[in-house]
Amino acid sequence: MKDLVFDLIEKEKVRQSEGLELIPSENYVSKAVLEAMGSVLTNKYSEGYPSFEGTTDWSEAEIAEKVLPNHRYYGGQINVDRIERLAISRACKLFNADHANVQPHSGANANEAVYYAWLEPGDQVLAMNLGHGGHLTHGSPVTRSAKIYKFIPYGTTKTGDIDYDEMESLALENDIKLILVGYSAFPKIPDFKRVAEIRKKAEQKWGHEILLMADMAHVAGLIAAGIHPNPLNFGFNVMTTTTHKTLRGPRGGLILTKGKVGSPIKKIENKNLENIPTIIDKAVFPGTQGGPLEHVIAAKAVAFGEALKPDFKKYAENIVKNAKKLAEELKKRGFVLQADGTENHLILIDMMKSFEINGKFYEKAMDRVGLNLNANALPGDTGGAFKPNGVRLGTPAITTRGLSEKEMIKLAEWMEKIAKICQKAKEEKSLDNYSEEFSKIKSEVQTLALKFPLPN
Ligand code: DSN
């Protein structure tokens, strides 16, 4: 008998096909990415690294053929070495990096490895406040790293931009070792140049090097496509990202670095910013991870290859075009947006200010019609993490399916109707009496969704 798991996978396929994914951190991968991920590479152990010789200079044909030494702890590495080198080489090209570590299992692991590489216990880090759009791994007290290092949060201004003045004051008041620019709920483009200037002033004040790190998990695909500034071009030493959001690869992490690439098995003489690529390699393995997931690394390589093709640029442009159109249509219908709109793929709505309902209630109502987004706290949110006033949505996944500006109008109309149902249902604290209205919208959503099949 077929395992029940496959039955549930089939059901998930139907759910994904018949609904529209608006969670800004999700996407639909290509068949090729899926195939690489579900391959025999999952059978292989390959702790360690391939040698990095030639990874950024040779053609792909050369990389795929050359037999090179490696720094692995298992035999049988001939193919995985070449695949991992291809992934590294493609990642470096996409992001103008000197080196890439493609082994982190997730964005959280990537961030942990960077902290472990550069910081000593008790060192201080400037990072964005979680409540203002930062990420859990940027110093939330519930994380392991927050128990080891001291995170000092900076916030956003009333107009929704990063408060660079606050960042500068904090950098000059506290002897920090790392400045982190990164977020999972921020609809604007950071001023990387300003942050690099702040780093310089802080280095002069404290008399030591300060690592500039960007966690670009949300916008990595936009950076790869060249339609969003790349922090590595502004003096940042490290950029971490997940590979599954706008970058449209498998679920996983990636660390890109600027600096000198050395051997991951030799002792590092100087712990300085120049050597950060190798310090980080050691921090990923053996510092914080064991065996790499070579099937996922292969899928990352395939996704990076797709992102290097010219049509990926068009895709990224369309993500932003759709997000801007959707934001505009929502505003017309009374939705109050954080930062009054978006400059990237992501939209944050204050549902309390817009319709006097909380974000969780709205998320549940949207779920009923097959439109998935997530409740998300906004700066100064009084609802807390479980019942915040905000919601977060975005356009990477629906743009992959081919939806365009025309469909953004339809989407905004549905979202307004659902918000109005929630307003009526609020007193009852239940959506159950509105099943008929939901099922009408659900069937419209389904009809549209099925016109835009999943790519995989
Ligand atoms: N959980 C991711 C997101 O949804 O943005 C961040 O790690």
CSV table of C-alpha atoms and ligand atoms in Angstrom, one decimal:
chain,number,residue,atom,x,y,z
A,1,MET,CA,0.0,0.0,0.0
A,2,LYS,CA,1.2,3.5,-0.8
A,3,ASP,CA,2.3,5.5,2.2
A,4,LEU,CA,-0.3,7.9,3.4
A,5,VAL,CA,2.3,10.7,3.2
A,6,PHE,CA,2.0,10.6,-0.6
A,7,ASP,CA,-1.8,11.0,-0.3
A,8,LEU,CA,-1.1,14.2,1.7
A,9,ILE,CA,1.5,15.4,-0.8
A,10,GLU,CA,-1.2,15.1,-3.6
A,11,LYS,CA,-3.6,17.0,-1.4
A,12,GLU,CA,-1.0,19.7,-0.9
A,13,LYS,CA,-0.5,19.9,-4.7
A,14,VAL,CA,-4.2,20.5,-5.1
A,15,ARG,CA,-4.2,23.2,-2.3
A,16,GLN,CA,-1.3,25.0,-4.0
A,17,SER,CA,-2.9,24.8,-7.4
A,18,GLU,CA,-6.3,26.0,-6.4
A,19,GLY,CA,-5.2,28.8,-4.2
A,20,LEU,CA,-2.9,31.8,-4.6
A,21,GLU,CA,0.2,32.1,-2.4
A,22,LEU,CA,0.7,35.6,-1.1
A,23,ILE,CA,3.1,34.9,1.7
A,24,PRO,CA,6.1,37.0,0.6
A,25,SER,CA,8.7,34.5,1.7
A,26,GLU,CA,7.3,31.6,-0.4
A,27,ASN,CA,7.6,30.7,-4.0
A,28,TYR,CA,7.1,27.9,-6.5
A,29,VAL,CA,10.3,26.2,-7.7
A,30,SER,CA,10.8,24.8,-11.3
A,31,LYS,CA,10.5,21.2,-12.1
A,32,ALA,CA,14.3,21.1,-12.6
A,33,VAL,CA,14.9,22.4,-9.0
A,34,LEU,CA,12.4,19.8,-7.7
A,35,GLU,CA,14.1,17.0,-9.6
A,36,ALA,CA,17.6,17.9,-8.3
A,37,MET,CA,16.3,18.0,-4.7
A,38,GLY,CA,14.6,14.7,-5.0
A,39,SER,CA,17.7,13.0,-6.5
A,40,VAL,CA,20.1,10.2,-5.3
A,41,LEU,CA,22.4,12.9,-4.0
A,42,THR,CA,20.5,12.5,-0.7
A,43,ASN,CA,22.3,9.2,-0.3
A,44,LYS,CA,25.7,10.8,-0.1
A,45,TYR,CA,27.8,12.0,2.9
A,46,SER,CA,30.3,14.7,2.1
A,47,GLU,CA,31.4,16.5,5.3
A,48,GLY,CA,34.0,19.1,4.3
A,49,TYR,CA,34.4,21.1,1.1
A,50,PRO,CA,35.6,20.7,-2.4
A,51,SER,CA,38.8,22.6,-3.2
A,52,PHE,CA,37.9,26.1,-4.3
A,53,GLU,CA,40.7,26.3,-6.9
A,54,GLY,CA,39.3,27.8,-10.1
A,55,THR,CA,35.7,27.9,-8.9
A,56,THR,CA,35.2,31.5,-10.0
A,57,ASP,CA,37.6,31.5,-13.0
A,58,TRP,CA,36.9,28.4,-14.9
A,59,SER,CA,34.1,27.8,-17.3
A,60,GLU,CA,31.3,25.5,-16.2
A,61,ALA,CA,32.4,22.8,-18.6
A,62,GLU,CA,35.9,22.9,-17.0
A,63,ILE,CA,34.4,22.7,-13.5
A,64,ALA,CA,32.2,19.7,-14.5
A,65,GLU,CA,35.3,17.8,-15.9
A,66,LYS,CA,38.3,18.6,-13.7
A,67,VAL,CA,39.3,16.1,-11.1
A,68,LEU,CA,40.6,18.2,-8.2
A,69,PRO,CA,41.7,17.5,-4.6
A,70,ASN,CA,39.1,18.1,-1.9
A,71,HIS,CA,38.9,18.6,1.8
A,72,ARG,CA,36.3,16.0,2.6
A,73,TYR,CA,36.1,13.2,5.2
A,74,TYR,CA,34.5,10.6,2.9
A,75,GLY,CA,35.3,8.9,-0.4
A,76,GLY,CA,33.2,8.9,-3.5
A,77,GLN,CA,33.1,12.7,-3.9
A,78,ILE,CA,33.8,13.0,-7.6
A,79,ASN,CA,30.3,14.2,-8.6
A,80,VAL,CA,29.3,16.1,-5.5
A,81,ASP,CA,32.5,18.1,-5.5
A,82,ARG,CA,31.8,19.3,-9.0
A,83,ILE,CA,28.2,20.1,-8.2
A,84,GLU,CA,29.1,22.0,-5.1
A,85,ARG,CA,31.8,24.0,-7.1
A,86,LEU,CA,29.2,24.8,-9.8
A,87,ALA,CA,26.8,26.1,-7.0
A,88,ILE,CA,29.6,28.2,-5.6
A,89,SER,CA,30.7,29.6,-8.9
A,90,ARG,CA,27.1,30.5,-10.0
A,91,ALA,CA,26.4,32.1,-6.6
A,92,CYS,CA,29.5,34.3,-6.9
A,93,LYS,CA,28.5,35.4,-10.4
A,94,LEU,CA,25.0,36.2,-9.3
A,95,PHE,CA,26.0,38.3,-6.4
A,96,ASN,CA,29.4,39.7,-7.3
A,97,ALA,CA,30.9,37.8,-4.4
A,98,ASP,CA,34.5,36.5,-4.0
A,99,HIS,CA,33.3,33.4,-2.3
A,100,ALA,CA,30.1,31.5,-1.4
A,101,ASN,CA,29.3,28.9,1.2
A,102,VAL,CA,26.4,26.9,-0.2
A,103,GLN,CA,26.1,24.5,2.8
A,104,PRO,CA,23.9,26.3,5.4
A,105,HIS,CA,20.7,24.3,5.9
A,106,SER,CA,18.7,27.4,6.3
A,107,GLY,CA,18.9,31.2,6.7
A,108,ALA,CA,19.0,30.8,10.5
A,109,ASN,CA,22.0,28.5,10.3
A,110,ALA,CA,23.7,30.9,7.9
A,111,ASN,CA,23.2,33.8,10.3
A,112,GLU,CA,24.4,31.6,13.3
A,113,ALA,CA,27.5,30.6,11.4
A,114,VAL,CA,28.4,34.3,10.6
A,115,TYR,CA,28.0,35.3,14.3
A,116,TYR,CA,30.1,32.3,15.4
A,117,ALA,CA,32.8,33.1,12.8
A,118,TRP,CA,33.3,36.7,13.8
A,119,LEU,CA,32.1,37.3,17.3
A,120,GLU,CA,33.2,36.2,20.8
A,121,PRO,CA,30.7,35.6,23.6
A,122,GLY,CA,29.5,38.9,25.0
A,123,ASP,CA,30.3,40.9,21.8
A,124,GLN,CA,27.8,43.5,20.8
A,125,VAL,CA,25.8,43.6,17.5
A,126,LEU,CA,23.6,46.3,16.0
A,127,ALA,CA,20.5,44.8,14.3
A,128,MET,CA,17.0,45.7,13.4
A,129,ASN,CA,14.3,45.4,16.0
A,130,LEU,CA,12.1,42.4,15.4
A,131,GLY,CA,9.0,44.5,16.1
A,132,HIS,CA,10.1,46.9,13.4
A,133,GLY,CA,10.6,44.2,10.7
A,134,GLY,CA,13.8,42.5,11.8
A,135,HIS,CA,14.2,38.7,12.1
A,136,LEU,CA,14.1,36.3,15.0
A,137,THR,CA,17.8,35.4,14.4
A,138,HIS,CA,18.8,39.1,14.6
A,139,GLY,CA,18.7,39.0,18.4
A,140,SER,CA,15.3,38.0,19.7
A,141,PRO,CA,15.8,36.9,23.3
A,142,VAL,CA,14.2,33.5,22.5
A,143,THR,CA,17.2,32.5,20.3
A,144,ARG,CA,20.5,30.9,21.2
A,145,SER,CA,22.6,33.6,19.7
A,146,ALA,CA,20.9,36.3,21.9
A,147,LYS,CA,22.1,34.3,24.9
A,148,ILE,CA,25.7,34.4,23.6
A,149,TYR,CA,26.0,37.9,22.1
A,150,LYS,CA,24.5,41.2,23.0
A,151,PHE,CA,22.1,42.5,20.3
A,152,ILE,CA,21.3,46.2,20.4
A,153,PRO,CA,18.2,47.0,18.3
A,154,TYR,CA,17.7,49.9,16.0
A,155,GLY,CA,14.3,50.7,14.7
A,156,THR,CA,12.4,52.4,11.9
A,157,THR,CA,11.1,56.0,11.6
A,158,LYS,CA,7.5,57.1,11.5
A,159,THR,CA,7.6,57.0,7.7
A,160,GLY,CA,8.8,53.4,7.8
A,161,ASP,CA,12.4,53.8,6.8
A,162,ILE,CA,15.4,52.5,8.8
A,163,ASP,CA,16.3,55.1,11.5
A,164,TYR,CA,19.9,55.7,10.3
A,165,ASP,CA,20.4,58.5,12.8
A,166,GLU,CA,19.5,56.1,15.7
A,167,MET,CA,21.8,53.4,14.1
A,168,GLU,CA,24.7,56.0,14.0
A,169,SER,CA,24.2,57.1,17.6
A,170,LEU,CA,24.0,53.5,18.8
A,171,ALA,CA,27.1,52.6,16.9
A,172,LEU,CA,29.0,55.4,18.5
A,173,GLU,CA,27.7,54.8,22.0
A,174,ASN,CA,28.4,51.0,22.1
A,175,ASP,CA,31.6,49.2,21.3
A,176,ILE,CA,30.0,47.0,18.6
A,177,LYS,CA,31.7,44.3,16.5
A,178,LEU,CA,29.0,43.8,13.8
A,179,ILE,CA,26.3,45.9,12.1
A,180,LEU,CA,23.5,43.9,10.5
A,181,VAL,CA,21.1,45.2,8.0
A,182,GLY,CA,18.4,42.7,7.3
A,183,TYR,CA,14.6,42.1,7.8
A,184,SER,CA,11.7,39.9,7.0
A,185,ALA,CA,9.1,42.7,7.1
A,186,PHE,CA,10.4,45.9,5.5
A,187,PRO,CA,9.0,47.3,2.3
A,188,LYS,CA,11.8,49.8,1.5
A,189,ILE,CA,15.3,49.7,0.0
A,190,PRO,CA,18.1,50.2,2.6
A,191,ASP,CA,20.7,52.9,2.2
A,192,PHE,CA,23.7,50.6,2.2
A,193,LYS,CA,26.1,53.5,1.5
A,194,ARG,CA,24.9,55.3,4.7
A,195,VAL,CA,25.4,52.1,6.7
A,196,ALA,CA,29.0,51.8,5.4
A,197,GLU,CA,29.7,55.4,6.4
A,198,ILE,CA,28.4,54.6,9.9
A,199,ARG,CA,30.6,51.6,10.1
A,200,LYS,CA,33.7,53.7,9.2
A,201,LYS,CA,32.9,56.2,11.9
A,202,ALA,CA,32.4,53.5,14.5
A,203,GLU,CA,35.7,51.8,13.5
A,204,GLN,CA,37.5,55.1,14.0
A,205,LYS,CA,35.9,55.5,17.4
A,206,TRP,CA,36.5,52.0,18.7
A,207,GLY,CA,39.8,51.3,17.0
A,208,HIS,CA,38.9,47.8,15.6
A,209,GLU,CA,37.3,46.3,12.5
A,210,ILE,CA,33.5,46.0,12.4
A,211,LEU,CA,31.9,43.4,10.2
A,212,LEU,CA,29.1,44.7,7.9
A,213,MET,CA,26.6,42.0,7.4
A,214,ALA,CA,23.4,42.0,5.3
A,215,ASP,CA,20.6,39.4,5.6
A,216,MET,CA,18.9,39.8,2.3
A,217,ALA,CA,16.8,36.6,2.4
A,218,HIS,CA,13.7,38.4,1.2
A,219,VAL,CA,15.2,40.4,-1.7
A,220,ALA,CA,18.0,38.1,-2.8
A,221,GLY,CA,16.2,37.3,-6.1
A,222,LEU,CA,15.8,41.0,-6.8
A,223,ILE,CA,19.5,41.6,-6.1
A,224,ALA,CA,20.5,38.6,-8.3
A,225,ALA,CA,18.4,40.2,-11.1
A,226,GLY,CA,20.2,43.5,-10.7
A,227,ILE,CA,17.0,45.5,-9.8
A,228,HIS,CA,17.8,46.0,-6.1
A,229,PRO,CA,21.2,47.4,-4.8
A,230,ASN,CA,23.6,44.7,-3.8
A,231,PRO,CA,25.2,45.4,-0.3
A,232,LEU,CA,28.4,43.6,-1.4
A,233,ASN,CA,28.9,46.5,-3.8
A,234,PHE,CA,28.8,49.0,-0.9
A,235,GLY,CA,31.5,47.6,1.3
A,236,PHE,CA,29.5,45.0,3.1
A,237,ASN,CA,31.7,42.0,3.9
A,238,VAL,CA,29.0,39.3,4.2
A,239,MET,CA,25.5,38.7,2.8
A,240,THR,CA,23.4,35.9,4.0
A,241,THR,CA,20.2,34.7,2.4
A,242,THR,CA,17.8,31.9,2.1
A,243,THR,CA,17.5,30.4,-1.3
A,244,HIS,CA,13.8,29.8,-1.5
A,245,LYS,CA,12.2,33.2,-1.4
A,246,THR,CA,12.5,35.7,-4.3
A,247,LEU,CA,15.5,33.6,-5.4
A,248,ARG,CA,13.1,30.7,-6.2
A,249,GLY,CA,15.4,27.8,-5.2
A,250,PRO,CA,15.1,25.0,-2.7
A,251,ARG,CA,14.6,25.6,1.0
A,252,GLY,CA,18.1,26.4,2.3
A,253,GLY,CA,20.7,29.0,3.2
A,254,LEU,CA,23.6,30.7,1.5
A,255,ILE,CA,26.5,32.9,2.7
A,256,LEU,CA,28.3,35.3,0.2
A,257,THR,CA,31.5,37.0,1.1
A,258,LYS,CA,34.1,39.5,0.0
A,259,GLY,CA,37.7,38.8,0.8
A,260,LYS,CA,40.6,36.4,0.4
A,261,VAL,CA,39.6,32.7,-0.2
A,262,GLY,CA,41.9,30.3,1.7
A,263,SER,CA,42.0,26.7,2.5
A,264,PRO,CA,39.3,25.6,4.9
A,265,ILE,CA,41.6,23.1,6.6
A,266,LYS,CA,44.6,25.3,7.3
A,267,LYS,CA,44.9,27.4,10.4
A,268,ILE,CA,43.8,31.0,9.9
A,269,GLU,CA,46.7,33.3,11.0
A,270,ASN,CA,44.6,36.5,11.3
A,271,LYS,CA,41.0,36.9,12.3
A,272,ASN,CA,40.4,39.9,10.2
A,273,LEU,CA,37.8,41.0,7.6
A,274,GLU,CA,40.1,40.1,4.7
A,275,ASN,CA,40.0,36.4,5.8
A,276,ILE,CA,36.3,36.4,6.4
A,277,PRO,CA,35.4,33.9,3.6
A,278,THR,CA,37.6,31.2,5.1
A,279,ILE,CA,36.7,32.1,8.7
A,280,ILE,CA,33.1,31.6,7.7
A,281,ASP,CA,33.7,28.3,5.9
A,282,LYS,CA,35.2,26.9,9.1
A,283,ALA,CA,32.3,28.3,11.1
A,284,VAL,CA,29.8,26.5,8.9
A,285,PHE,CA,31.7,23.2,8.9
A,286,PRO,CA,32.8,22.0,11.4
A,287,GLY,CA,31.8,25.0,13.5
A,288,THR,CA,28.0,24.7,13.4
A,289,GLN,CA,26.9,22.0,10.9
A,290,GLY,CA,27.8,18.4,10.0
A,291,GLY,CA,27.2,16.8,6.6
A,292,PRO,CA,26.0,19.1,3.9
A,293,LEU,CA,22.7,18.3,2.1
A,294,GLU,CA,24.2,17.7,-1.4
A,295,HIS,CA,20.7,17.1,-3.0
A,296,VAL,CA,19.7,20.6,-1.8
A,297,ILE,CA,23.1,22.1,-2.9
A,298,ALA,CA,22.4,20.6,-6.4
A,299,ALA,CA,19.0,22.2,-6.4
A,300,LYS,CA,20.5,25.5,-5.3
A,301,ALA,CA,23.0,25.2,-8.2
A,302,VAL,CA,20.1,24.6,-10.6
A,303,ALA,CA,18.1,27.6,-9.2
A,304,PHE,CA,21.2,29.9,-9.4
A,305,GLY,CA,21.6,28.8,-13.0
A,306,GLU,CA,18.0,29.8,-13.7
A,307,ALA,CA,18.6,33.1,-12.0
A,308,LEU,CA,21.6,33.8,-14.2
A,309,LYS,CA,19.3,33.6,-17.3
A,310,PRO,CA,18.0,36.9,-18.8
A,311,ASP,CA,14.3,36.0,-18.2
A,312,PHE,CA,14.9,36.0,-14.4
A,313,LYS,CA,15.5,39.7,-14.6
A,314,LYS,CA,12.1,40.1,-16.3
A,315,TYR,CA,10.5,37.9,-13.5
A,316,ALA,CA,12.1,40.1,-10.8
A,317,GLU,CA,10.9,43.3,-12.5
A,318,ASN,CA,7.4,41.8,-12.6
A,319,ILE,CA,7.5,40.9,-8.9
A,320,VAL,CA,8.0,44.6,-8.1
A,321,LYS,CA,5.6,45.9,-10.7
A,322,ASN,CA,2.9,43.6,-9.3
A,323,ALA,CA,3.6,44.6,-5.7
A,324,LYS,CA,3.4,48.3,-6.5
A,325,LYS,CA,0.2,47.8,-8.4
A,326,LEU,CA,-1.4,45.7,-5.7
A,327,ALA,CA,-0.3,48.3,-3.1
A,328,GLU,CA,-1.9,51.1,-5.1
A,329,GLU,CA,-5.1,49.2,-5.6
A,330,LEU,CA,-5.3,48.3,-1.9
A,331,LYS,CA,-4.8,51.9,-0.9
A,332,LYS,CA,-7.7,53.0,-3.2
A,333,ARG,CA,-9.9,50.6,-1.2
A,334,GLY,CA,-9.0,51.9,2.3
A,335,PHE,CA,-6.1,49.7,3.2
A,336,VAL,CA,-3.5,51.5,5.3
A,337,LEU,CA,0.0,50.4,4.3
A,338,GLN,CA,3.2,50.6,6.3
A,339,ALA,CA,5.6,53.1,4.7
A,340,ASP,CA,2.6,54.0,2.5
A,341,GLY,CA,3.5,51.4,-0.2
A,342,THR,CA,6.3,49.3,-1.3
A,343,GLU,CA,9.7,49.5,-3.0
A,344,ASN,CA,10.2,45.7,-3.2
A,345,HIS,CA,8.1,42.6,-3.3
A,346,LEU,CA,6.4,43.0,0.1
A,347,ILE,CA,3.4,44.8,1.5
A,348,LEU,CA,2.5,45.4,5.2
A,349,ILE,CA,-1.0,46.4,6.0
A,350,ASP,CA,-2.3,47.8,9.3
A,351,MET,CA,-5.7,46.0,9.4
A,352,MET,CA,-6.7,47.7,12.7
A,353,LYS,CA,-6.3,51.2,11.1
A,354,SER,CA,-7.8,50.0,7.9
A,355,PHE,CA,-10.9,48.1,9.0
A,356,GLU,CA,-10.7,47.8,12.8
A,357,ILE,CA,-9.9,44.1,12.7
A,358,ASN,CA,-6.8,42.3,13.8
A,359,GLY,CA,-4.4,40.6,11.4
A,360,LYS,CA,-4.9,37.1,12.7
A,361,PHE,CA,-8.7,37.3,12.1
A,362,TYR,CA,-8.0,38.5,8.6
A,363,GLU,CA,-5.4,35.8,7.9
A,364,LYS,CA,-8.0,33.1,8.9
A,365,ALA,CA,-10.6,34.7,6.7
A,366,MET,CA,-8.2,34.9,3.7
A,367,ASP,CA,-7.3,31.2,4.3
A,368,ARG,CA,-11.0,30.3,3.8
A,369,VAL,CA,-10.9,31.4,0.2
A,370,GLY,CA,-7.4,30.0,-0.7
A,371,LEU,CA,-5.5,33.3,-0.4
A,372,ASN,CA,-2.7,32.8,2.0
A,373,LEU,CA,-0.9,35.6,3.8
A,374,ASN,CA,0.4,36.0,7.3
A,375,ALA,CA,-0.5,38.0,10.3
A,376,ASN,CA,2.5,40.2,11.2
A,377,ALA,CA,3.3,42.7,14.0
A,378,LEU,CA,3.9,46.2,12.9
A,379,PRO,CA,6.1,48.8,14.7
A,380,GLY,CA,4.3,49.7,17.9
A,381,ASP,CA,1.8,46.9,17.4
A,382,THR,CA,-0.5,46.5,20.5
A,383,GLY,CA,-1.7,43.0,19.5
A,384,GLY,CA,1.4,41.0,20.3
A,385,ALA,CA,3.0,38.3,18.2
A,386,PHE,CA,-0.1,35.9,18.1
A,387,LYS,CA,-2.8,38.5,17.5
A,388,PRO,CA,-1.0,41.4,15.7
A,389,ASN,CA,-2.8,44.2,14.0
A,390,GLY,CA,-0.8,43.8,10.8
A,391,VAL,CA,-0.6,41.4,7.9
A,392,ARG,CA,2.2,40.8,5.5
A,393,LEU,CA,1.9,39.7,1.8
A,394,GLY,CA,3.9,39.8,-1.4
A,395,THR,CA,4.0,38.9,-5.0
A,396,PRO,CA,7.0,36.5,-5.7
A,397,ALA,CA,4.9,33.4,-5.9
A,398,ILE,CA,1.9,34.7,-7.9
A,399,THR,CA,4.4,36.4,-10.3
A,400,THR,CA,6.0,33.0,-10.9
A,401,ARG,CA,2.6,31.7,-11.9
A,402,GLY,CA,2.3,34.5,-14.4
A,403,LEU,CA,-0.3,36.8,-12.7
A,404,SER,CA,0.1,40.4,-13.9
A,405,GLU,CA,-1.1,43.9,-13.0
A,406,LYS,CA,-4.6,43.1,-14.3
A,407,GLU,CA,-5.0,40.3,-11.7
A,408,MET,CA,-3.7,42.6,-8.9
A,409,ILE,CA,-6.9,44.6,-9.3
A,410,LYS,CA,-9.0,41.5,-8.8
A,411,LEU,CA,-6.9,40.5,-5.8
A,412,ALA,CA,-7.4,43.9,-4.2
A,413,GLU,CA,-11.2,43.6,-4.8
A,414,TRP,CA,-11.3,40.1,-3.1
A,415,MET,CA,-9.2,41.4,-0.2
A,416,GLU,CA,-11.6,44.3,0.3
A,417,LYS,CA,-14.6,42.0,0.3
A,418,ILE,CA,-13.0,39.7,2.8
A,419,ALA,CA,-12.1,42.6,5.1
A,420,LYS,CA,-15.7,43.8,5.0
A,421,ILE,CA,-16.9,40.3,5.9
A,422,CYS,CA,-14.5,40.3,8.9
A,423,GLN,CA,-15.8,43.7,10.0
A,424,LYS,CA,-19.3,42.2,10.1
A,425,ALA,CA,-18.1,38.9,11.8
A,426,LYS,CA,-16.0,40.7,14.4
A,427,GLU,CA,-18.7,41.0,17.0
A,428,GLU,CA,-19.5,37.3,16.7
A,429,LYS,CA,-15.8,36.5,17.0
A,430,SER,CA,-16.4,33.8,14.4
A,431,LEU,CA,-16.4,33.6,10.6
A,432,ASP,CA,-18.7,30.5,10.5
A,433,ASN,CA,-21.9,32.4,9.6
A,434,TYR,CA,-20.4,33.7,6.4
A,435,SER,CA,-19.6,30.4,4.6
A,436,GLU,CA,-21.7,31.3,1.6
A,437,GLU,CA,-19.9,34.6,1.0
A,438,PHE,CA,-16.6,32.9,1.4
A,439,SER,CA,-17.4,30.0,-0.9
A,440,LYS,CA,-18.4,32.4,-3.7
A,441,ILE,CA,-15.1,34.2,-3.5
A,442,LYS,CA,-13.3,30.9,-3.1
A,443,SER,CA,-14.7,29.6,-6.4
A,444,GLU,CA,-13.6,32.8,-8.1
A,445,VAL,CA,-10.1,32.5,-6.7
A,446,GLN,CA,-10.0,28.9,-7.8
A,447,THR,CA,-11.1,29.7,-11.3
A,448,LEU,CA,-8.4,32.3,-11.7
A,449,ALA,CA,-5.7,30.2,-10.0
A,450,LEU,CA,-6.3,27.2,-12.3
A,451,LYS,CA,-5.7,29.5,-15.3
A,452,PHE,CA,-2.1,29.9,-14.0
A,453,PRO,CA,-0.8,26.4,-13.4
A,454,LEU,CA,2.1,25.7,-11.0
A,455,PRO,CA,5.5,25.5,-12.7
A,456,ASN,CA,6.2,22.1,-11.1
B,1,DSN,N1,10.2,32.9,8.0
B,1,DSN,C1,10.7,33.8,7.1
B,1,DSN,C2,9.7,34.7,6.6
B,1,DSN,O1,8.6,34.3,6.4
B,1,DSN,O2,10.0,35.9,6.3
B,1,DSN,C3,11.9,34.5,7.5
B,1,DSN,O3,12.8,33.5,7.9
